[in-house]
Amino acid sequence: MITVKEVLSKKTFHYLQQHTSQDDLTQLVTGVNRVESITLKHLIQRNELVVTTGEAMINPISECLSLLKYMKKVGAAALVINTGPYIKKCQKKLNYMQKK
């Protein structure tokens, strides 16, 4: 298995920005799940690295917050938000949420 820290250290992911505590970096990653709609959050499993662009989200920031809450509940490893046309940037609300 690999940790979130090891994923972030790969050359392929050099552009990713970390918005989490050092403790969260030791979380094990057993798989990757792409979730573009909050209605699919029930598919998220423990230790998964979840990726989203927000493409199918009506209110991406609010829905990402809901996604983070659910991920914490099931023990998912981390959320990768691919910023771009659907989510311009990670807002302070999301950074605050990861601390809870």
CSV table of C-alpha atoms in Angstrom, one decimal:
chain,number,residue,atom,x,y,z
A,1,MET,CA,0.0,0.0,0.0
A,2,ILE,CA,1.0,3.6,-0.4
A,3,THR,CA,0.3,6.7,1.7
A,4,VAL,CA,-1.1,10.1,0.7
A,5,LYS,CA,2.4,11.6,1.2
A,6,GLU,CA,3.9,9.0,-1.2
A,7,VAL,CA,1.3,9.8,-3.8
A,8,LEU,CA,2.0,13.5,-3.5
A,9,SER,CA,5.7,12.9,-3.9
A,10,LYS,CA,5.4,11.3,-7.3
A,11,LYS,CA,6.7,13.4,-10.3
A,12,THR,CA,3.3,12.9,-12.0
A,13,PHE,CA,1.6,14.8,-9.2
A,14,HIS,CA,4.2,17.6,-8.7
A,15,TYR,CA,1.5,20.2,-9.5
A,16,LEU,CA,-0.8,19.2,-6.6
A,17,GLN,CA,-1.1,21.5,-3.7
A,18,GLN,CA,-1.4,20.1,-0.2
A,19,HIS,CA,-4.1,21.5,2.0
A,20,THR,CA,-4.0,19.1,4.9
A,21,SER,CA,-2.3,18.3,8.2
A,22,GLN,CA,0.9,16.3,8.3
A,23,ASP,CA,-1.1,13.5,10.2
A,24,ASP,CA,-3.4,13.1,7.3
A,25,LEU,CA,-0.5,12.5,4.9
A,26,THR,CA,0.1,9.1,6.6
A,27,GLN,CA,-3.3,7.8,5.6
A,28,LEU,CA,-3.1,4.7,3.5
A,29,VAL,CA,-4.4,4.7,-0.1
A,30,THR,CA,-5.9,1.5,-1.4
A,31,GLY,CA,-7.7,2.8,-4.4
A,32,VAL,CA,-8.8,5.8,-6.4
A,33,ASN,CA,-12.4,6.9,-7.0
A,34,ARG,CA,-13.6,9.7,-9.3
A,35,VAL,CA,-16.7,11.4,-8.0
A,36,GLU,CA,-18.3,14.1,-10.0
A,37,SER,CA,-21.8,14.1,-8.4
A,38,ILE,CA,-22.6,14.2,-4.7
A,39,THR,CA,-25.3,11.6,-5.4
A,40,LEU,CA,-22.5,9.1,-5.9
A,41,LYS,CA,-20.8,9.7,-2.6
A,42,HIS,CA,-22.1,6.4,-1.3
A,43,LEU,CA,-19.6,4.6,-3.6
A,44,ILE,CA,-16.6,6.0,-1.6
A,45,GLN,CA,-14.7,3.3,0.3
A,46,ARG,CA,-12.3,3.5,3.3
A,47,ASN,CA,-8.7,4.5,2.3
A,48,GLU,CA,-9.7,5.7,-1.2
A,49,LEU,CA,-8.2,8.7,-2.8
A,50,VAL,CA,-11.2,10.6,-4.2
A,51,VAL,CA,-10.8,12.9,-7.2
A,52,THR,CA,-13.3,15.5,-8.5
A,53,THR,CA,-13.4,18.3,-11.0
A,54,GLY,CA,-16.8,19.4,-9.8
A,55,GLU,CA,-18.2,19.0,-13.3
A,56,ALA,CA,-21.6,17.7,-12.3
A,57,MET,CA,-21.9,19.8,-9.2
A,58,ILE,CA,-24.5,22.7,-9.1
A,59,ASN,CA,-22.8,24.3,-6.1
A,60,PRO,CA,-19.2,22.8,-6.1
A,61,ILE,CA,-17.9,24.3,-2.9
A,62,SER,CA,-20.9,23.3,-0.8
A,63,GLU,CA,-21.0,19.9,-2.4
A,64,CYS,CA,-17.2,19.4,-1.8
A,65,LEU,CA,-17.8,20.2,1.8
A,66,SER,CA,-20.5,17.6,2.0
A,67,LEU,CA,-18.2,15.2,0.2
A,68,LEU,CA,-15.4,15.8,2.8
A,69,LYS,CA,-17.8,15.2,5.7
A,70,TYR,CA,-18.9,11.9,4.2
A,71,MET,CA,-15.3,10.9,3.4
A,72,LYS,CA,-14.3,11.5,7.0
A,73,LYS,CA,-17.2,9.4,8.1
A,74,VAL,CA,-16.2,6.4,6.0
A,75,GLY,CA,-12.4,6.9,6.4
A,76,ALA,CA,-11.5,7.8,2.9
A,77,ALA,CA,-7.8,8.8,2.5
A,78,ALA,CA,-7.9,12.2,0.8
A,79,LEU,CA,-9.8,14.5,-1.7
A,80,VAL,CA,-8.1,15.8,-4.8
A,81,ILE,CA,-9.9,18.8,-6.3
A,82,ASN,CA,-8.9,19.3,-9.9
A,83,THR,CA,-9.3,23.1,-10.2
A,84,GLY,CA,-10.3,24.5,-13.6
A,85,PRO,CA,-13.5,25.5,-15.3
A,86,TYR,CA,-15.8,24.0,-12.7
A,87,ILE,CA,-13.9,24.8,-9.4
A,88,LYS,CA,-11.7,27.9,-9.9
A,89,LYS,CA,-9.8,27.5,-6.6
A,90,CYS,CA,-10.0,25.8,-3.2
A,91,GLN,CA,-11.7,28.2,-0.9
A,92,LYS,CA,-10.8,28.8,2.7
A,93,LYS,CA,-14.0,26.9,3.7
A,94,LEU,CA,-12.5,23.7,2.3
A,95,ASN,CA,-9.2,24.3,4.1
A,96,TYR,CA,-11.1,24.9,7.3
A,97,MET,CA,-13.2,21.8,6.9
A,98,GLN,CA,-10.2,19.5,6.7
A,99,LYS,CA,-9.1,20.6,10.2
A,100,LYS,CA,-12.4,19.5,11.8
